[in-house]
Amino acid sequence: NAGVTQTPKFQVLKTGQSMTLQCAQDMNHNSMYWYRQDPGMGLRLIYYSASEGTTDKGEVPNGYNVSRLNKREFSLRLESAAPSQTSVYFCASSPRRRANEKLFFGSGTQLSVL
Amino acid sequence: GQQLNQSPQSMFIQEGEDVSMNCTSSSIFNTWLWYKQDPGEGPVLLIALYKAGELTSNGRLTAQFGITRKDSFLNISASIPSDVGIYFCAGRLLTSGTYKYIFGTGTRLKVLA
């Protein structure tokens, strides 16, 4: 059981380049999330998708776009990368069963923007 | 943005010692979660708490949901070297019909053998 799978694991970009981070989950979860992790700041929510076909901004959405391609996949796109977007990005999913809902994380994408 | 206050930021302890960390917020949460992150990996869920006052254990780990619903505590007994990592608390709240998770800034634990 793979859980939440993120690709790529590492990426180096030049300022102004674009790229898409991919995320897929095989747990039939309804909700999916993108977080970024920066030293001393914990995890901050970029975007989330409560269910297939919906997306909403989180705490730090500027400079990012997302696509919930289907129930399994939720991608994060940087249209014009900036050094401030150097971070570790985590995708997460949850089943949305209200009583015991929990977040499950992928292993992360380490992104460096030069 | 909204984040939880987690302390201490880092700890160096001797193997066999007990560890305590806590998380506080100005907001009320109906669920508290504790995660551990190993280097190069994503956070992994350790314990989930659903009721104020709840005390839950997972092996050597024990977590409590504060009575005010604004705080939570995690204790690790008899620490071992593999306990090293970053521990995050997370509070869950319902916003516009969707659950959101607010994370603490993390406690970095190092265990000296």
Short mmCIF file of C-alpha atoms in Angstrom, two decimals:
data_model
loop_
_atom_site.label_atom_id
_atom_site.label_comp_id
_atom_site.label_asym_id
_atom_site.label_seq_id
_atom_site.Cartn_x
_atom_site.Cartn_y
_atom_site.Cartn_z
CA ASN A 1 0.00 0.00 0.00
CA ALA A 2 1.81 3.13 -1.27
CA GLY A 3 -0.31 5.72 0.60
CA VAL A 4 0.58 9.24 -0.60
CA THR A 5 3.17 9.40 -3.39
CA GLN A 6 4.94 12.61 -4.40
CA THR A 7 7.20 13.27 -7.37
CA PRO A 8 9.86 14.44 -7.82
CA LYS A 9 11.82 13.93 -4.60
CA PHE A 10 14.27 16.74 -5.40
CA GLN A 11 14.20 19.62 -7.86
CA VAL A 12 16.41 22.61 -8.63
CA LEU A 13 14.96 25.49 -10.64
CA LYS A 14 16.20 28.80 -11.89
CA THR A 15 14.24 31.94 -11.04
CA GLY A 16 11.36 32.31 -13.48
CA GLN A 17 11.14 28.65 -14.45
CA SER A 18 7.90 26.74 -14.02
CA MET A 19 7.22 23.26 -12.77
CA THR A 20 4.48 21.01 -11.43
CA LEU A 21 4.71 18.87 -8.32
CA GLN A 22 2.69 15.71 -8.56
CA CYS A 23 0.79 13.95 -5.78
CA ALA A 24 -1.31 10.81 -5.83
CA GLN A 25 -3.00 8.82 -3.08
CA ASP A 26 -4.37 5.30 -3.25
CA MET A 27 -6.44 5.35 -0.06
CA ASN A 28 -9.66 6.62 -1.68
CA HIS A 29 -9.45 9.80 0.39
CA ASN A 30 -11.70 12.74 -0.39
CA SER A 31 -9.55 15.63 0.84
CA MET A 32 -6.04 16.53 -0.28
CA TYR A 33 -3.65 19.25 0.83
CA TRP A 34 -0.39 20.93 -0.10
CA TYR A 35 1.90 22.25 2.64
CA ARG A 36 5.28 23.88 2.63
CA GLN A 37 7.80 23.43 5.40
CA ASP A 38 10.39 26.05 6.20
CA PRO A 39 12.95 26.01 9.05
CA GLY A 40 11.42 27.16 12.32
CA MET A 41 7.99 27.69 10.78
CA GLY A 42 6.41 24.28 10.84
CA LEU A 43 3.98 23.35 8.10
CA ARG A 44 1.92 26.00 6.36
CA LEU A 45 -1.06 25.24 4.16
CA ILE A 46 -0.79 26.40 0.54
CA TYR A 47 -3.96 24.99 -1.03
CA TYR A 48 -6.41 22.26 -0.28
CA SER A 49 -9.12 20.31 -2.03
CA ALA A 50 -12.02 19.19 0.12
CA SER A 51 -13.31 16.89 -2.59
CA GLU A 52 -12.88 16.12 -6.25
CA GLY A 53 -13.64 19.20 -8.31
CA THR A 54 -13.04 21.78 -5.56
CA THR A 55 -9.96 23.69 -4.50
CA ASP A 56 -9.44 26.47 -1.96
CA LYS A 57 -6.64 28.74 -0.85
CA GLY A 58 -4.81 28.07 2.35
CA GLU A 59 -2.55 30.32 4.36
CA VAL A 60 0.19 30.98 1.76
CA PRO A 61 -1.29 30.55 -1.77
CA ASN A 62 0.50 33.37 -3.61
CA GLY A 63 2.69 32.16 -6.47
CA TYR A 64 1.01 28.75 -6.68
CA ASN A 65 -1.82 27.09 -8.54
CA VAL A 66 -3.37 23.67 -8.02
CA SER A 67 -5.38 21.14 -9.96
CA ARG A 68 -7.46 18.32 -8.52
CA LEU A 69 -7.21 16.12 -11.59
CA ASN A 70 -9.38 13.34 -10.15
CA LYS A 71 -10.01 11.82 -6.75
CA ARG A 72 -6.49 10.36 -6.61
CA GLU A 73 -4.35 13.21 -7.90
CA PHE A 74 -3.68 16.76 -6.72
CA SER A 75 -0.91 18.75 -8.39
CA LEU A 76 0.83 21.98 -7.35
CA ARG A 77 2.19 24.31 -10.00
CA LEU A 78 4.73 27.10 -9.75
CA GLU A 79 4.28 29.30 -12.82
CA SER A 80 7.34 31.49 -12.26
CA ALA A 81 9.54 30.20 -9.48
CA ALA A 82 11.12 32.64 -7.02
CA PRO A 83 13.89 32.06 -4.45
CA SER A 84 11.31 32.59 -1.68
CA GLN A 85 9.67 29.36 -2.86
CA THR A 86 12.71 27.33 -1.88
CA SER A 87 11.20 24.91 0.61
CA VAL A 88 10.15 21.34 1.27
CA TYR A 89 6.68 20.63 -0.08
CA PHE A 90 4.38 18.00 1.37
CA CYS A 91 1.19 16.60 -0.03
CA ALA A 92 -1.31 15.09 2.38
CA SER A 93 -4.71 13.44 2.23
CA SER A 94 -7.53 12.62 4.62
CA PRO A 95 -10.64 10.44 4.37
CA ARG A 96 -13.08 13.11 5.50
CA ARG A 97 -14.92 10.80 7.88
CA ARG A 98 -15.59 13.40 10.48
CA ALA A 99 -15.31 11.43 13.69
CA ASN A 100 -11.76 10.21 13.24
CA GLU A 101 -10.33 12.14 10.31
CA LYS A 102 -6.54 12.27 10.22
CA LEU A 103 -3.93 13.57 7.81
CA PHE A 104 -1.54 11.24 5.99
CA PHE A 105 1.58 12.72 4.40
CA GLY A 106 3.79 11.96 1.43
CA SER A 107 7.57 11.91 1.78
CA GLY A 108 8.05 15.43 0.42
CA THR A 109 9.68 17.30 -2.46
CA GLN A 110 12.75 19.37 -1.71
CA LEU A 111 12.74 22.37 -4.05
CA SER A 112 15.56 24.85 -4.50
CA VAL A 113 15.10 27.99 -6.58
CA LEU A 114 18.33 29.70 -7.56
CA GLY B 1 -0.90 33.18 9.66
CA GLN B 2 -2.27 31.00 12.39
CA GLN B 3 0.23 28.68 13.99
CA LEU B 4 0.45 26.87 17.24
CA ASN B 5 3.05 27.69 19.86
CA GLN B 6 5.09 24.59 20.48
CA SER B 7 7.79 24.25 23.13
CA PRO B 8 10.53 23.59 23.58
CA GLN B 9 11.95 24.29 20.13
CA SER B 10 14.68 21.71 20.63
CA MET B 11 15.87 19.26 23.25
CA PHE B 12 19.02 17.29 23.86
CA ILE B 13 18.47 14.43 26.27
CA GLN B 14 20.23 11.32 27.45
CA GLU B 15 18.97 7.91 26.42
CA GLY B 16 16.55 6.61 29.05
CA GLU B 17 15.27 10.02 30.10
CA ASP B 18 11.64 11.08 29.83
CA VAL B 19 10.64 13.87 27.45
CA SER B 20 7.81 16.38 27.69
CA MET B 21 6.64 18.88 25.11
CA ASN B 22 3.53 20.98 24.72
CA CYS B 23 1.49 22.95 22.29
CA THR B 24 -0.69 25.98 23.02
CA SER B 25 -3.08 28.09 21.02
CA SER B 26 -5.39 31.05 21.38
CA SER B 27 -8.02 29.07 19.45
CA ILE B 28 -10.14 26.13 20.50
CA PHE B 29 -9.68 22.87 18.62
CA ASN B 30 -11.87 19.78 18.63
CA THR B 31 -9.03 17.46 17.70
CA TRP B 32 -5.34 17.42 18.47
CA LEU B 33 -2.82 15.32 16.58
CA TRP B 34 0.83 14.57 17.23
CA TYR B 35 3.21 13.73 14.40
CA LYS B 36 6.85 12.69 14.16
CA GLN B 37 9.06 13.54 11.21
CA ASP B 38 12.26 11.66 10.45
CA PRO B 39 14.93 13.31 8.26
CA GLY B 40 13.95 13.29 4.58
CA GLU B 41 10.48 11.93 5.28
CA GLY B 42 6.99 13.26 5.75
CA PRO B 43 5.33 13.50 9.17
CA VAL B 44 3.85 10.28 10.50
CA LEU B 45 0.88 10.27 12.85
CA LEU B 46 1.65 9.16 16.41
CA ILE B 47 -1.47 9.93 18.43
CA ALA B 48 -4.88 11.50 17.81
CA LEU B 49 -7.00 13.06 20.58
CA TYR B 50 -10.71 13.81 20.16
CA LYS B 51 -12.07 14.88 23.55
CA ALA B 52 -11.06 17.50 26.10
CA GLY B 53 -9.22 15.83 28.95
CA GLU B 54 -8.51 12.69 26.92
CA LEU B 55 -5.30 10.86 27.74
CA THR B 56 -4.08 8.41 25.08
CA SER B 57 -0.99 6.21 24.91
CA ASN B 58 0.90 4.63 22.04
CA GLY B 59 3.69 2.50 23.47
CA ARG B 60 6.08 4.80 25.30
CA LEU B 61 4.21 7.87 24.08
CA THR B 62 1.38 9.50 26.00
CA ALA B 63 -0.55 12.55 24.86
CA GLN B 64 -3.24 14.62 26.53
CA PHE B 65 -5.94 16.90 25.20
CA GLY B 66 -6.05 19.95 27.46
CA ILE B 67 -9.23 20.72 29.37
CA THR B 68 -9.48 24.20 27.86
CA ARG B 69 -9.19 22.65 24.36
CA LYS B 70 -6.46 25.20 23.66
CA ASP B 71 -3.48 23.00 24.47
CA SER B 72 -2.04 19.53 24.25
CA PHE B 73 0.92 17.68 25.73
CA LEU B 74 3.14 14.83 24.57
CA ASN B 75 5.34 12.72 26.83
CA ILE B 76 7.89 10.14 25.78
CA SER B 77 9.10 7.78 28.47
CA ALA B 78 12.50 6.09 28.58
CA SER B 79 13.76 7.68 25.36
CA ILE B 80 15.83 5.66 22.90
CA PRO B 81 18.05 6.82 20.02
CA SER B 82 15.36 6.17 17.38
CA ASP B 83 13.14 8.76 19.07
CA VAL B 84 15.28 11.42 17.40
CA GLY B 85 13.35 13.60 14.98
CA ILE B 86 10.97 16.54 14.86
CA TYR B 87 7.66 16.31 16.68
CA PHE B 88 4.73 18.39 15.49
CA CYS B 89 1.42 19.07 17.10
CA ALA B 90 -1.58 19.89 14.95
CA GLY B 91 -4.98 21.24 15.83
CA ARG B 92 -7.99 20.55 13.69
CA LEU B 93 -10.83 22.97 13.11
CA LEU B 94 -13.86 23.08 10.87
CA THR B 95 -13.95 25.97 8.41
CA SER B 96 -16.65 26.35 5.76
CA GLY B 97 -17.52 22.69 6.01
CA THR B 98 -13.96 21.47 5.61
CA TYR B 99 -11.43 20.39 8.18
CA LYS B 100 -8.20 22.36 8.30
CA TYR B 101 -5.10 21.42 10.21
CA ILE B 102 -2.94 24.05 11.90
CA PHE B 103 0.56 22.92 12.80
CA GLY B 104 2.98 23.85 15.52
CA THR B 105 6.50 24.95 14.74
CA GLY B 106 7.95 21.64 15.90
CA THR B 107 10.17 20.30 18.67
CA ARG B 108 13.49 18.92 17.48
CA LEU B 109 14.55 16.03 19.70
CA LYS B 110 18.06 14.66 19.88
CA VAL B 111 18.87 11.65 22.04
CA LEU B 112 22.40 11.10 23.23
CA ALA B 113 23.32 7.46 23.67
#
